[in-house]
Short mmCIF file of C-alpha atoms in Angstrom, two decimals:
data_model
loop_
_atom_site.label_atom_id
_atom_site.label_comp_id
_atom_site.label_asym_id
_atom_site.label_seq_id
_atom_site.Cartn_x
_atom_site.Cartn_y
_atom_site.Cartn_z
CA MET A 2 0.00 0.00 0.00
CA VAL A 3 2.85 2.35 0.85
CA ALA A 4 4.02 1.85 -2.77
CA LEU A 5 1.12 4.07 -3.76
CA LEU A 6 3.15 6.97 -2.34
CA LEU A 7 5.98 6.49 -4.84
CA PRO A 8 4.63 8.49 -7.77
CA SER A 9 3.76 11.53 -5.67
CA LEU A 10 7.02 11.29 -3.71
CA ALA A 11 9.00 11.12 -6.93
CA PHE A 12 7.09 14.09 -8.31
CA LEU A 13 7.78 16.26 -5.23
CA LEU A 14 11.40 15.14 -5.21
CA ALA A 15 11.83 16.10 -8.85
CA PHE A 16 9.88 19.33 -9.00
CA PHE A 17 9.83 20.64 -5.44
CA ILE A 18 12.80 19.46 -3.39
CA ALA A 19 15.34 19.40 -6.23
CA PRO A 20 14.57 22.99 -7.34
CA PHE A 21 14.87 24.25 -3.75
CA VAL A 22 18.15 22.42 -3.24
CA MET A 23 19.35 23.95 -6.47
CA VAL A 24 18.48 27.42 -5.24
CA ALA A 25 20.32 26.78 -1.95
CA PHE A 26 23.40 25.68 -3.90
CA ALA A 27 23.21 28.55 -6.39
CA SER A 28 23.24 31.00 -3.48
CA LEU A 29 26.62 29.57 -2.51
CA GLN A 30 28.19 29.96 -5.93
CA ASP A 31 29.58 32.91 -7.78
CA LYS A 32 28.91 33.63 -11.45
CA THR A 33 31.63 31.26 -12.63
CA GLY A 34 30.12 28.43 -10.58
CA ALA A 35 32.89 28.34 -7.94
CA TRP A 36 31.86 27.87 -4.30
CA SER A 37 31.81 31.19 -2.56
CA LEU A 38 30.12 33.17 0.25
CA ALA A 39 30.52 36.37 -1.79
CA ASN A 40 26.75 36.69 -2.37
CA TYR A 41 26.00 36.50 1.35
CA ALA A 42 28.81 38.93 2.09
CA ARG A 43 27.36 41.36 -0.45
CA ALA A 44 23.83 41.08 0.90
CA SER A 45 24.79 41.41 4.50
CA SER A 46 27.26 44.27 4.15
CA ASP A 47 24.83 46.53 2.30
CA LEU A 48 22.50 48.40 4.62
CA PHE A 49 19.92 48.65 1.82
CA TYR A 50 19.11 44.94 2.07
CA TRP A 51 18.77 45.10 5.84
CA ARG A 52 16.40 48.06 5.50
CA THR A 53 14.37 46.21 2.91
CA LEU A 54 14.14 43.18 5.14
CA LEU A 55 13.08 45.38 8.04
CA LEU A 56 10.37 47.07 5.97
CA THR A 57 9.14 43.66 4.76
CA PHE A 58 8.78 42.37 8.32
CA ARG A 59 7.26 45.63 9.61
CA ILE A 60 4.60 45.59 6.88
CA SER A 61 3.89 41.92 7.57
CA LEU A 62 3.60 42.53 11.32
CA TRP A 63 1.11 45.37 10.85
CA THR A 64 -0.79 43.21 8.36
CA THR A 65 -1.03 40.41 10.86
CA LEU A 66 -2.27 42.72 13.59
CA VAL A 67 -4.90 44.35 11.36
CA ALA A 68 -6.03 40.96 10.02
CA PHE A 69 -6.44 39.74 13.60
CA ALA A 70 -8.31 42.82 14.76
CA ILE A 71 -10.73 42.57 11.83
CA GLY A 72 -10.85 38.82 11.40
CA TYR A 73 -11.24 37.57 14.97
CA PRO A 74 -14.53 39.37 15.78
CA LEU A 75 -15.96 38.34 12.40
CA ALA A 76 -14.97 34.71 13.00
CA TYR A 77 -16.52 34.90 16.50
CA TYR A 78 -19.72 36.41 15.12
CA ILE A 79 -20.08 33.88 12.29
CA THR A 80 -19.38 30.78 14.39
CA LEU A 81 -20.76 31.59 17.83
CA VAL A 82 -23.46 34.26 17.36
CA VAL A 83 -25.12 33.62 14.01
CA LYS A 84 -27.53 30.73 14.50
CA ASN A 85 -29.22 30.68 11.09
CA ARG A 86 -27.35 28.37 8.71
CA ALA A 87 -28.37 30.30 5.58
CA ILE A 88 -26.92 33.52 7.00
CA ARG A 89 -23.78 31.74 8.05
CA ARG A 90 -23.40 30.37 4.54
CA LEU A 91 -23.84 33.88 3.11
CA PHE A 92 -21.11 35.12 5.45
CA TYR A 93 -18.78 32.34 4.36
CA ILE A 94 -19.49 33.00 0.71
CA ILE A 95 -18.49 36.64 1.17
CA VAL A 96 -15.33 35.59 3.07
CA VAL A 97 -14.27 32.98 0.50
CA THR A 98 -15.07 34.84 -2.76
CA PRO A 99 -12.20 37.32 -2.31
CA LEU A 100 -9.93 34.43 -1.52
CA PHE A 101 -10.82 32.93 -4.91
CA THR A 102 -10.00 36.13 -6.76
CA SER A 103 -6.44 36.97 -7.78
CA SER A 104 -4.58 39.43 -5.56
CA VAL A 105 -4.05 41.51 -8.70
CA VAL A 106 -7.82 42.10 -9.00
CA ARG A 107 -8.27 42.70 -5.29
CA SER A 108 -5.42 45.22 -5.16
CA PHE A 109 -6.82 46.91 -8.26
CA GLY A 110 -10.08 47.34 -6.32
CA TRP A 111 -8.23 49.18 -3.55
CA MET A 112 -6.41 51.26 -6.11
CA VAL A 113 -9.79 52.50 -7.35
CA LEU A 114 -11.04 53.03 -3.77
CA LEU A 115 -7.95 54.89 -2.54
CA GLY A 116 -6.99 56.83 -5.66
CA ARG A 117 -7.10 60.64 -5.90
CA ARG A 118 -10.55 60.46 -7.42
CA GLY A 119 -11.55 57.34 -5.55
CA LEU A 120 -14.50 56.66 -3.27
CA VAL A 121 -12.58 57.24 -0.04
CA ASN A 122 -11.24 60.65 -1.11
CA ASP A 123 -14.56 61.66 -2.53
CA ALA A 124 -16.23 60.86 0.79
CA LEU A 125 -13.46 62.69 2.75
CA VAL A 126 -13.74 65.81 0.62
CA ALA A 127 -17.55 65.74 0.56
CA SER A 128 -17.71 65.44 4.32
CA GLY A 129 -15.43 68.49 4.64
CA LEU A 130 -12.80 66.59 6.63
CA VAL A 131 -10.15 67.53 4.11
CA ASP A 132 -9.92 70.27 1.50
CA ARG A 133 -8.32 68.26 -1.24
CA PRO A 134 -7.76 64.59 -1.97
CA LEU A 135 -5.16 62.85 0.25
CA PRO A 136 -2.33 60.87 -1.31
CA LEU A 137 -3.53 57.53 0.08
CA MET A 138 -1.92 55.27 -2.51
CA PHE A 139 1.77 54.36 -2.96
CA SER A 140 2.67 54.45 0.75
CA GLU A 141 3.58 51.90 3.35
CA ALA A 142 0.13 52.32 4.83
CA ALA A 143 -1.42 51.56 1.39
CA VAL A 144 0.54 48.30 1.26
CA VAL A 145 -0.68 47.39 4.76
CA ILE A 146 -4.30 48.22 3.79
CA GLY A 147 -4.09 46.14 0.62
CA LEU A 148 -2.34 43.18 2.30
CA SER A 149 -4.58 43.06 5.34
CA TYR A 150 -7.56 42.95 3.01
CA ILE A 151 -5.98 39.97 1.17
CA MET A 152 -5.13 38.22 4.44
CA THR A 153 -8.34 38.74 6.51
CA PRO A 154 -10.17 35.72 5.03
CA PHE A 155 -7.28 33.43 6.06
CA MET A 156 -7.53 34.71 9.63
CA VAL A 157 -11.33 34.36 9.65
CA LEU A 158 -11.29 30.78 8.35
CA THR A 159 -8.51 29.61 10.62
CA VAL A 160 -9.98 31.13 13.79
CA SER A 161 -13.54 30.02 13.02
CA SER A 162 -12.48 26.40 12.40
CA VAL A 163 -11.08 26.37 15.98
CA LEU A 164 -13.94 28.37 17.57
CA GLN A 165 -16.42 25.98 16.07
CA ASN A 166 -14.87 22.98 17.83
CA ILE A 167 -14.65 24.51 21.27
CA ASP A 168 -16.85 22.73 23.79
CA ARG A 169 -19.56 25.31 24.48
CA SER A 170 -20.46 23.71 27.84
CA LEU A 171 -17.24 25.20 29.25
CA ALA A 172 -18.35 28.79 28.54
CA GLU A 173 -21.86 27.94 29.83
CA ALA A 174 -20.37 26.52 33.07
CA ALA A 175 -18.44 29.76 33.59
CA GLU A 176 -21.63 31.75 33.11
CA ASP A 177 -23.60 29.52 35.46
CA LEU A 178 -20.94 30.18 38.04
CA GLY A 179 -21.65 33.89 37.71
CA ALA A 180 -18.98 35.08 35.28
CA SER A 181 -20.10 37.85 32.95
CA ARG A 182 -19.99 37.34 29.19
CA LEU A 183 -16.84 39.43 28.87
CA VAL A 184 -15.05 37.60 31.69
CA THR A 185 -16.14 34.28 30.18
CA PHE A 186 -14.78 35.31 26.83
CA LEU A 187 -11.49 36.50 28.25
CA THR A 188 -10.90 33.51 30.55
CA VAL A 189 -12.53 30.63 28.67
CA THR A 190 -13.32 31.16 25.01
CA PHE A 191 -10.36 33.31 23.94
CA PRO A 192 -7.70 31.10 25.57
CA LEU A 193 -9.30 28.04 23.96
CA SER A 194 -9.22 29.76 20.59
CA LEU A 195 -5.56 30.65 20.87
CA PRO A 196 -4.37 27.75 18.63
CA GLY A 197 -6.48 29.26 15.85
CA VAL A 198 -5.08 32.71 16.49
CA ILE A 199 -1.52 31.35 16.46
CA ALA A 200 -2.05 29.37 13.30
CA GLY A 201 -3.86 32.21 11.60
CA SER A 202 -1.21 34.79 12.48
CA LEU A 203 1.54 32.45 11.23
CA ILE A 204 -0.23 31.93 7.90
CA VAL A 205 -0.90 35.67 7.51
CA PHE A 206 2.64 36.67 8.50
CA THR A 207 4.44 34.20 6.23
CA LEU A 208 2.17 34.95 3.26
CA SER A 209 2.69 38.71 3.79
CA VAL A 210 6.48 38.34 3.97
CA SER A 211 6.62 36.73 0.53
CA ALA A 212 3.76 38.70 -1.13
CA TYR A 213 4.81 40.33 -4.35
CA VAL A 214 1.69 41.46 -6.27
CA THR A 215 -0.04 43.52 -3.60
CA PRO A 216 3.03 45.47 -2.42
CA SER A 217 3.93 46.19 -6.07
CA ILE A 218 0.49 47.51 -6.98
CA MET A 219 -0.28 49.36 -3.72
CA SER A 220 3.16 51.05 -3.50
CA GLY A 221 3.53 51.67 -7.23
CA GLY A 222 7.10 50.39 -6.74
CA LYS A 223 7.86 53.18 -4.24
CA GLN A 224 8.15 50.84 -1.28
CA VAL A 225 10.56 48.03 -2.01
CA VAL A 226 10.07 44.69 -0.22
CA MET A 227 12.23 41.61 -0.41
CA SER A 228 10.07 39.76 -2.93
CA MET A 229 10.52 42.63 -5.40
CA LEU A 230 14.32 42.41 -5.06
CA ILE A 231 14.21 38.66 -5.66
CA PHE A 232 12.10 38.99 -8.78
CA GLN A 233 14.28 41.86 -10.03
CA GLN A 234 17.40 39.59 -9.85
CA TYR A 235 15.65 36.78 -11.70
CA GLY A 236 13.54 38.83 -14.08
CA SER A 237 15.69 41.80 -15.15
CA VAL A 238 19.19 41.71 -13.62
CA PHE A 239 19.58 37.99 -14.46
CA ASP A 240 21.87 37.40 -11.53
CA PHE A 241 20.32 34.12 -10.49
CA ASN A 242 22.95 33.44 -7.83
CA PHE A 243 22.37 36.69 -6.00
CA GLY A 244 18.58 36.26 -6.45
CA ALA A 245 18.93 32.85 -4.84
CA THR A 246 20.86 34.36 -1.94
CA LEU A 247 18.12 36.88 -1.29
CA ALA A 248 15.51 34.12 -1.47
CA VAL A 249 17.40 31.96 1.03
CA ALA A 250 17.97 34.98 3.28
CA LEU A 251 14.19 35.75 3.26
CA LEU A 252 13.27 32.12 3.95
CA VAL A 253 15.77 31.70 6.76
CA THR A 254 15.00 34.96 8.54
CA THR A 255 11.26 34.21 8.31
CA LEU A 256 11.75 30.76 9.79
CA ILE A 257 13.83 32.25 12.65
CA LEU A 258 11.11 34.77 13.44
CA VAL A 259 8.39 32.11 13.31
CA ALA A 260 10.46 29.80 15.57
CA GLY A 261 11.04 32.67 18.01
CA TYR A 262 7.32 33.41 18.06
CA LEU A 263 6.41 29.81 18.79
CA LEU A 264 9.05 29.61 21.51
CA ALA A 265 7.75 32.81 23.11
CA ILE A 266 4.25 31.31 23.17
CA GLU A 267 5.46 28.08 24.77
CA ARG A 268 7.22 29.96 27.53
CA ARG A 269 4.29 32.20 28.25
CA PRO A 270 2.31 31.40 31.38
CA ARG A 271 -0.99 29.80 30.52
CA ALA A 272 -3.36 32.34 29.04
CA GLY A 273 -6.23 33.49 31.21
CA ARG A 274 -4.52 33.08 34.60
CA GLU A 275 -3.70 36.73 34.91
CA VAL A 276 -7.30 37.67 34.26
CA ALA A 277 -8.74 35.21 36.71
CA MET B 26 -31.73 47.68 44.56
CA ARG B 27 -28.13 48.11 43.74
CA ARG B 28 -27.89 44.50 42.82
CA ARG B 29 -30.89 44.75 40.59
CA PHE B 30 -29.36 47.78 38.93
CA GLY B 31 -26.19 45.74 38.42
CA VAL B 32 -28.08 42.97 36.70
CA MET B 33 -29.89 45.49 34.50
CA THR B 34 -26.71 47.23 33.41
CA GLU B 35 -25.21 43.86 32.69
CA ARG B 36 -28.19 42.87 30.50
CA LEU B 37 -27.95 46.26 28.79
CA GLY B 38 -24.26 45.79 28.37
CA LEU B 39 -24.84 42.35 26.88
CA ARG B 40 -27.34 43.70 24.39
CA ILE B 41 -25.08 46.59 23.39
CA GLY B 42 -22.17 44.19 23.03
CA ARG B 43 -24.15 41.86 20.81
CA VAL B 44 -25.46 44.63 18.64
CA ALA B 45 -21.95 46.14 18.35
CA LEU B 46 -20.49 42.78 17.40
CA GLY B 47 -23.24 42.20 14.80
CA GLY B 48 -22.75 45.70 13.40
CA PHE B 49 -19.04 45.11 13.21
CA GLY B 50 -19.57 41.77 11.52
CA TRP B 51 -21.67 43.36 8.78
CA ILE B 52 -19.21 46.22 8.37
CA VAL B 53 -16.40 43.74 7.83
CA LEU B 54 -18.49 41.86 5.29
CA THR B 55 -19.09 45.09 3.40
CA TYR B 56 -15.36 45.74 3.57
CA LEU B 57 -14.61 42.27 2.18
CA ALA B 58 -17.06 42.71 -0.68
CA LEU B 59 -16.38 46.35 -1.53
CA PRO B 60 -13.21 46.13 -3.69
CA LEU B 61 -14.89 43.41 -5.78
CA VAL B 62 -18.11 45.38 -6.08
CA VAL B 63 -16.07 48.45 -7.09
CA ILE B 64 -14.32 46.52 -9.92
CA ILE B 65 -17.61 45.18 -11.23
CA GLY B 66 -19.04 48.70 -10.98
CA VAL B 67 -16.30 50.44 -12.91
CA SER B 68 -16.35 47.73 -15.59
CA VAL B 69 -19.74 48.98 -16.84
CA THR B 70 -19.14 52.74 -16.69
CA THR B 71 -19.66 54.66 -19.91
CA THR B 72 -16.74 56.97 -19.10
CA ALA B 73 -13.31 56.28 -20.61
CA TYR B 74 -11.75 56.53 -17.16
CA LEU B 75 -12.47 54.62 -13.94
CA ARG B 76 -15.52 55.96 -12.17
CA PHE B 77 -17.31 54.56 -9.10
CA PRO B 78 -20.27 54.67 -8.86
CA PRO B 79 -20.32 54.04 -12.63
CA VAL B 80 -21.79 56.63 -15.01
CA GLY B 81 -24.52 54.94 -17.08
CA PHE B 82 -24.24 51.28 -18.10
CA THR B 83 -22.40 49.66 -20.97
CA LEU B 84 -20.98 46.26 -21.88
CA LYS B 85 -18.61 47.70 -24.50
CA TRP B 86 -15.51 47.11 -22.35
CA TYR B 87 -16.40 43.42 -22.16
CA ALA B 88 -16.92 43.33 -25.93
CA GLN B 89 -13.54 45.05 -26.34
CA PHE B 90 -11.46 42.53 -24.38
CA LEU B 91 -13.45 39.55 -25.75
CA SER B 92 -12.49 40.62 -29.27
CA ASP B 93 -8.82 40.84 -28.33
CA PRO B 94 -7.17 37.42 -29.08
CA SER B 95 -4.35 38.07 -26.62
CA TYR B 96 -6.83 38.10 -23.70
CA LEU B 97 -8.63 35.00 -25.01
CA ASP B 98 -5.27 33.23 -25.37
CA ALA B 99 -4.30 34.15 -21.83
CA ILE B 100 -7.64 32.98 -20.45
CA SER B 101 -7.41 29.67 -22.27
CA THR B 102 -3.77 29.14 -21.19
CA SER B 103 -4.82 29.73 -17.57
CA ALA B 104 -7.88 27.51 -17.79
CA VAL B 105 -5.99 24.60 -19.43
CA LEU B 106 -3.16 25.01 -16.92
CA ALA B 107 -5.56 24.98 -13.98
CA VAL B 108 -7.41 21.89 -15.21
CA ASN B 109 -4.25 19.93 -16.03
CA ALA B 110 -2.50 20.84 -12.80
CA THR B 111 -5.58 19.80 -10.86
CA ALA B 112 -5.91 16.50 -12.73
CA LEU B 113 -2.29 15.74 -12.04
CA ALA B 114 -2.62 16.78 -8.41
CA LEU B 115 -5.67 14.50 -8.03
CA LEU B 116 -3.83 11.58 -9.54
CA LEU B 117 -0.87 12.06 -7.18
CA GLY B 118 -2.66 13.46 -4.13
CA VAL B 119 -5.68 11.20 -3.62
CA PRO B 120 -3.68 7.93 -3.30
CA THR B 121 -1.24 9.84 -1.05
CA ALA B 122 -4.02 10.92 1.23
CA LEU B 123 -5.46 7.38 1.35
CA VAL B 124 -2.10 5.92 2.37
CA LEU B 125 -1.42 8.66 4.92
CA ALA B 126 -4.84 8.08 6.50
CA ARG B 127 -4.57 4.27 6.62
CA ALA B 128 -1.06 2.95 6.71
CA HIS B 129 1.00 3.44 9.76
CA PHE B 130 4.73 3.54 9.33
CA ARG B 131 7.78 5.36 10.63
CA GLY B 132 8.14 8.85 9.28
CA GLU B 133 4.45 9.08 8.52
CA LYS B 134 4.09 12.52 10.12
CA GLY B 135 7.14 13.88 8.38
CA LEU B 136 5.77 12.68 5.07
CA ALA B 137 2.37 14.32 5.71
CA ALA B 138 4.23 17.56 6.51
CA LEU B 139 6.20 17.24 3.26
CA PHE B 140 3.02 16.99 1.20
CA LEU B 141 1.54 20.04 2.89
CA SER B 142 4.76 22.10 2.91
CA PRO B 143 4.24 23.79 -0.48
CA LEU B 144 1.49 25.68 1.36
CA ILE B 145 3.87 27.57 3.54
CA LEU B 146 6.88 28.00 1.29
CA PRO B 147 6.78 31.40 -0.40
CA PRO B 148 5.39 31.05 -3.98
CA ILE B 149 7.88 33.69 -5.11
CA VAL B 150 10.81 31.47 -4.04
CA MET B 151 9.05 28.49 -5.62
CA GLY B 152 8.76 30.44 -8.92
CA ALA B 153 12.45 31.37 -8.86
CA ALA B 154 13.37 27.80 -8.04
CA ILE B 155 11.32 26.33 -10.87
CA LEU B 156 12.75 28.83 -13.35
CA GLN B 157 16.32 28.12 -12.30
CA TYR B 158 15.78 24.33 -12.23
CA ALA B 159 13.96 24.22 -15.54
CA GLY B 160 16.65 26.46 -16.98
CA ALA B 161 19.37 23.99 -16.05
CA LEU B 162 17.33 21.16 -17.58
CA GLY B 163 16.43 23.11 -20.69
CA PHE B 164 12.68 23.70 -20.21
CA ALA B 165 12.61 27.16 -18.68
CA ARG B 166 9.73 29.45 -19.65
CA THR B 167 7.66 26.61 -21.14
CA TYR B 168 4.19 25.31 -20.46
CA GLY B 169 5.76 22.23 -18.84
CA ALA B 170 7.68 24.38 -16.31
CA MET B 171 4.46 26.11 -15.32
CA LEU B 172 2.51 22.88 -15.15
CA VAL B 173 4.90 21.17 -12.74
CA GLY B 174 5.16 24.29 -10.58
CA HIS B 175 1.35 24.72 -10.40
CA THR B 176 0.93 21.02 -9.63
CA VAL B 177 3.33 21.27 -6.72
CA ILE B 178 1.47 24.22 -5.19
CA VAL B 179 -2.01 22.67 -5.56
CA ILE B 180 -1.20 19.12 -4.32
CA PRO B 181 -1.50 20.17 -0.63
CA TYR B 182 -5.12 21.32 -1.16
CA VAL B 183 -6.09 17.95 -2.60
CA VAL B 184 -4.21 15.96 0.10
CA ARG B 185 -5.65 18.13 2.89
CA THR B 186 -9.32 17.98 1.96
CA THR B 187 -9.14 14.27 1.07
CA LEU B 188 -7.42 13.53 4.40
CA ALA B 189 -10.09 15.59 6.22
CA SER B 190 -12.83 13.52 4.62
CA LEU B 191 -11.13 10.32 5.75
CA VAL B 192 -10.87 11.28 9.37
CA GLY B 193 -13.44 9.31 11.33
CA PHE B 194 -14.14 7.14 8.32
CA GLU B 195 -14.70 3.55 9.43
CA THR B 196 -12.25 1.29 7.65
CA SER B 197 -14.46 -1.48 9.02
CA LEU B 198 -16.98 -0.67 6.31
CA GLU B 199 -14.42 -1.49 3.66
CA GLU B 200 -13.25 -4.53 5.58
CA ALA B 201 -16.78 -5.81 5.84
CA ALA B 202 -17.14 -5.45 2.09
CA ARG B 203 -13.98 -7.46 1.65
CA ASP B 204 -15.12 -10.12 4.09
CA LEU B 205 -18.25 -10.44 2.09
CA GLY B 206 -16.17 -11.25 -0.98
CA ASP B 207 -15.87 -7.84 -2.58
CA SER B 208 -12.37 -7.53 -4.03
CA GLY B 209 -10.01 -4.67 -3.03
CA PRO B 210 -10.60 -2.33 -5.93
CA GLY B 211 -14.35 -3.08 -5.90
CA ALA B 212 -14.62 -2.18 -2.26
CA PHE B 213 -12.67 0.99 -2.94
CA PHE B 214 -14.95 2.19 -5.72
CA ARG B 215 -18.18 1.15 -4.05
CA ILE B 216 -17.43 2.15 -0.45
CA THR B 217 -14.45 4.45 -0.04
CA LEU B 218 -14.80 6.66 -3.08
CA PRO B 219 -18.37 7.77 -2.35
CA ILE B 220 -17.36 8.70 1.18
CA ILE B 221 -14.32 10.76 0.23
CA LYS B 222 -16.03 12.31 -2.83
CA PRO B 223 -16.92 15.60 -1.10
CA GLY B 224 -13.30 15.98 0.02
CA ILE B 225 -12.03 15.29 -3.49
CA ILE B 226 -14.49 17.75 -5.03
CA ALA B 227 -13.53 20.47 -2.56
CA GLY B 228 -9.86 19.76 -3.08
CA ALA B 229 -10.20 19.87 -6.85
CA LEU B 230 -12.11 23.15 -6.76
CA PHE B 231 -9.50 24.71 -4.45
CA ALA B 232 -6.73 23.44 -6.71
CA VAL B 233 -8.36 24.82 -9.87
CA ILE B 234 -8.77 28.23 -8.30
CA ILE B 235 -5.31 28.41 -6.66
CA SER B 236 -3.74 27.68 -10.06
CA TRP B 237 -6.19 30.03 -11.90
CA ILE B 238 -5.28 33.06 -9.70
CA ASN B 239 -1.55 32.42 -9.29
CA VAL B 240 0.80 35.21 -10.27
CA GLU B 241 3.92 34.78 -8.15
CA LEU B 242 4.88 31.40 -9.55
CA SER B 243 3.77 31.95 -13.17
CA MET B 244 5.43 35.30 -13.71
CA PHE B 245 8.89 33.75 -13.70
CA ASN B 246 7.99 31.46 -16.59
CA THR B 247 5.67 33.54 -18.77
CA THR B 248 6.77 34.97 -22.10
CA ALA B 249 5.03 37.24 -24.62
CA HIS B 250 3.52 34.15 -26.21
CA LEU B 251 2.95 32.07 -23.10
CA MET B 252 0.85 34.27 -20.79
CA THR B 253 -1.62 33.52 -18.06
CA ILE B 254 -4.50 35.87 -17.41
CA PRO B 255 -3.52 37.06 -13.88
CA VAL B 256 0.03 37.79 -15.00
CA LYS B 257 -1.31 39.67 -18.04
CA LEU B 258 -3.60 41.66 -15.77
CA PHE B 259 -0.79 42.39 -13.40
CA ASN B 260 1.58 43.63 -16.12
CA TYR B 261 -1.17 45.94 -17.40
CA ILE B 262 -2.38 47.31 -14.07
CA GLN B 263 1.12 48.25 -12.94
CA TYR B 264 1.32 50.80 -15.76
CA SER B 265 -2.20 51.93 -16.50
CA VAL B 266 -5.79 51.28 -15.55
CA ASP B 267 -8.99 51.77 -17.54
CA PRO B 268 -12.54 50.35 -17.65
CA MET B 269 -11.48 47.68 -20.18
CA ILE B 270 -8.98 46.11 -17.70
CA ALA B 271 -11.70 46.40 -15.04
CA ALA B 272 -13.93 44.30 -17.33
CA VAL B 273 -11.24 41.64 -17.59
CA SER B 274 -10.82 41.72 -13.79
CA ALA B 275 -14.55 41.54 -13.26
CA ALA B 276 -14.70 38.47 -15.50
CA THR B 277 -12.26 36.71 -13.10
CA ILE B 278 -14.50 37.72 -10.15
CA TYR B 279 -17.45 36.03 -11.92
CA VAL B 280 -15.37 32.85 -12.20
CA ALA B 281 -14.68 33.05 -8.44
CA ILE B 282 -18.36 33.50 -7.70
CA VAL B 283 -19.30 30.48 -9.88
CA VAL B 284 -16.67 28.30 -8.21
CA VAL B 285 -17.82 29.34 -4.70
CA ALA B 286 -21.41 28.58 -5.73
CA ILE B 287 -20.45 25.11 -6.97
CA LEU B 288 -18.55 24.53 -3.72
CA ASP B 289 -21.61 25.57 -1.72
CA VAL B 290 -24.06 23.44 -3.70
CA THR B 291 -21.91 20.29 -3.83
CA VAL B 292 -20.20 20.27 -0.43
CA GLY B 293 -21.63 23.15 1.55
CA ILE B 294 -19.48 26.25 1.97
CA ASP B 295 -19.70 26.27 5.80
CA ARG B 296 -18.37 22.72 5.95
CA VAL B 297 -15.46 23.43 3.67
CA ALA B 298 -14.62 26.66 5.37
CA ALA B 299 -14.68 25.06 8.81
CA SER B 300 -12.41 22.20 7.87
CA ASN B 301 -10.01 24.57 6.12
CA GLU B 302 -7.33 25.19 8.70
#
């Protein structure tokens, strides 16, 4: 029976693992093919790459926070408050449809909304809050707005799949014992939903770190993130070795951050204690 | 008295909290739908520039892109790619999920993680890797390079949904069929397949859509003659925007709506969404 795994294993080995191994090797070679750490020396000695990496992580962190702030309450509402299945399905349809649309199209939508003559500026000017349209596009904030929009459905789906499986009798017991709804939420429901929050924030953060389309469109190329540098090396500079180095650097630093995040969570005293 | 007042304020607080949460929920839904609604809106404006709400109503922008062979070519390339990558992923992924759910052997968990790992590795790195690898083997920037890359990124969706449908599935049903004289393959097609069908359908739909909307992996391997529709859209939108490109974008939103509708009718969107971790 295990033999059934061979075709898929062979496929992944040939077209997934081998290409990645090749990138890792390429990052350790110079243009002549000789082994060398020159690419890494070049990337780490230039402050520009460090700044780009920092901007990439800062944008991803903001995106994760915004996606959590927007996504968690919606997930809670859909799974624990809405009782009607038809309405719940409607909610899920609206959450999933953007996910099934290319990030190009979704970012384009924000471009129209945030542009000088877009809906948001029209509303701001009409309400008298500002005299003339604000430059909302092409900034770091625009990238965060676009990316958090793209990422919110991931957060909603991950959190709601956990919320849905929480044993509701626990929250009911807390309320029977006199805890208010808010205290029940903070001491029972939220701590139990933490695995979903952790998984959701990891998905959102890692996807944001490597996002290319949304940062390109929302920043108009004015904010440079790591994925843009990688594509530049492969697509226009044609320095595959240095491109590979940047790709490996992005991958490794992301993994380090994720590992640090998971470690920090493990060490944390059990959630809810401090409230109770 | 004071106690009663306390209870009243708490009830009031509860009601306010619930209304606020509901209001917030609907606001978030509006926010999620708005960019898509805006694109559909500007795709029918009679003005030559983007205007939302649209001025008047026209389908001329749709007619314009549908009469441009380069868009039709890109759409057909994307569609064929999505279907082929999905077919390949089903062929490879469904047996994999069956083995992972049934057989128990050393390294089983590691193997499951391997099959799901394309989900978390950055598609941009994957695109670069496929380009470089295919370049070394002489098939860079070809349909084949895109097909293998797309297959790799959609396999996890098939494996995951099929695995999810097998959890809690009683192997005893299949064993009973065998005991009653039904041969292995017969038992599989009569018992197992119908049970995992929803998982396979959901996985296939996810796979089709993930391939259909992919930019990051495809853009490394596209050429002027080998172009997928999201990459073509992306190249255009970076330099200029007009109602015609909004019409092309809107067409891809209609595809998303249709696929979501199929998913809801065949499997139930709330079930898929809930199992989708």
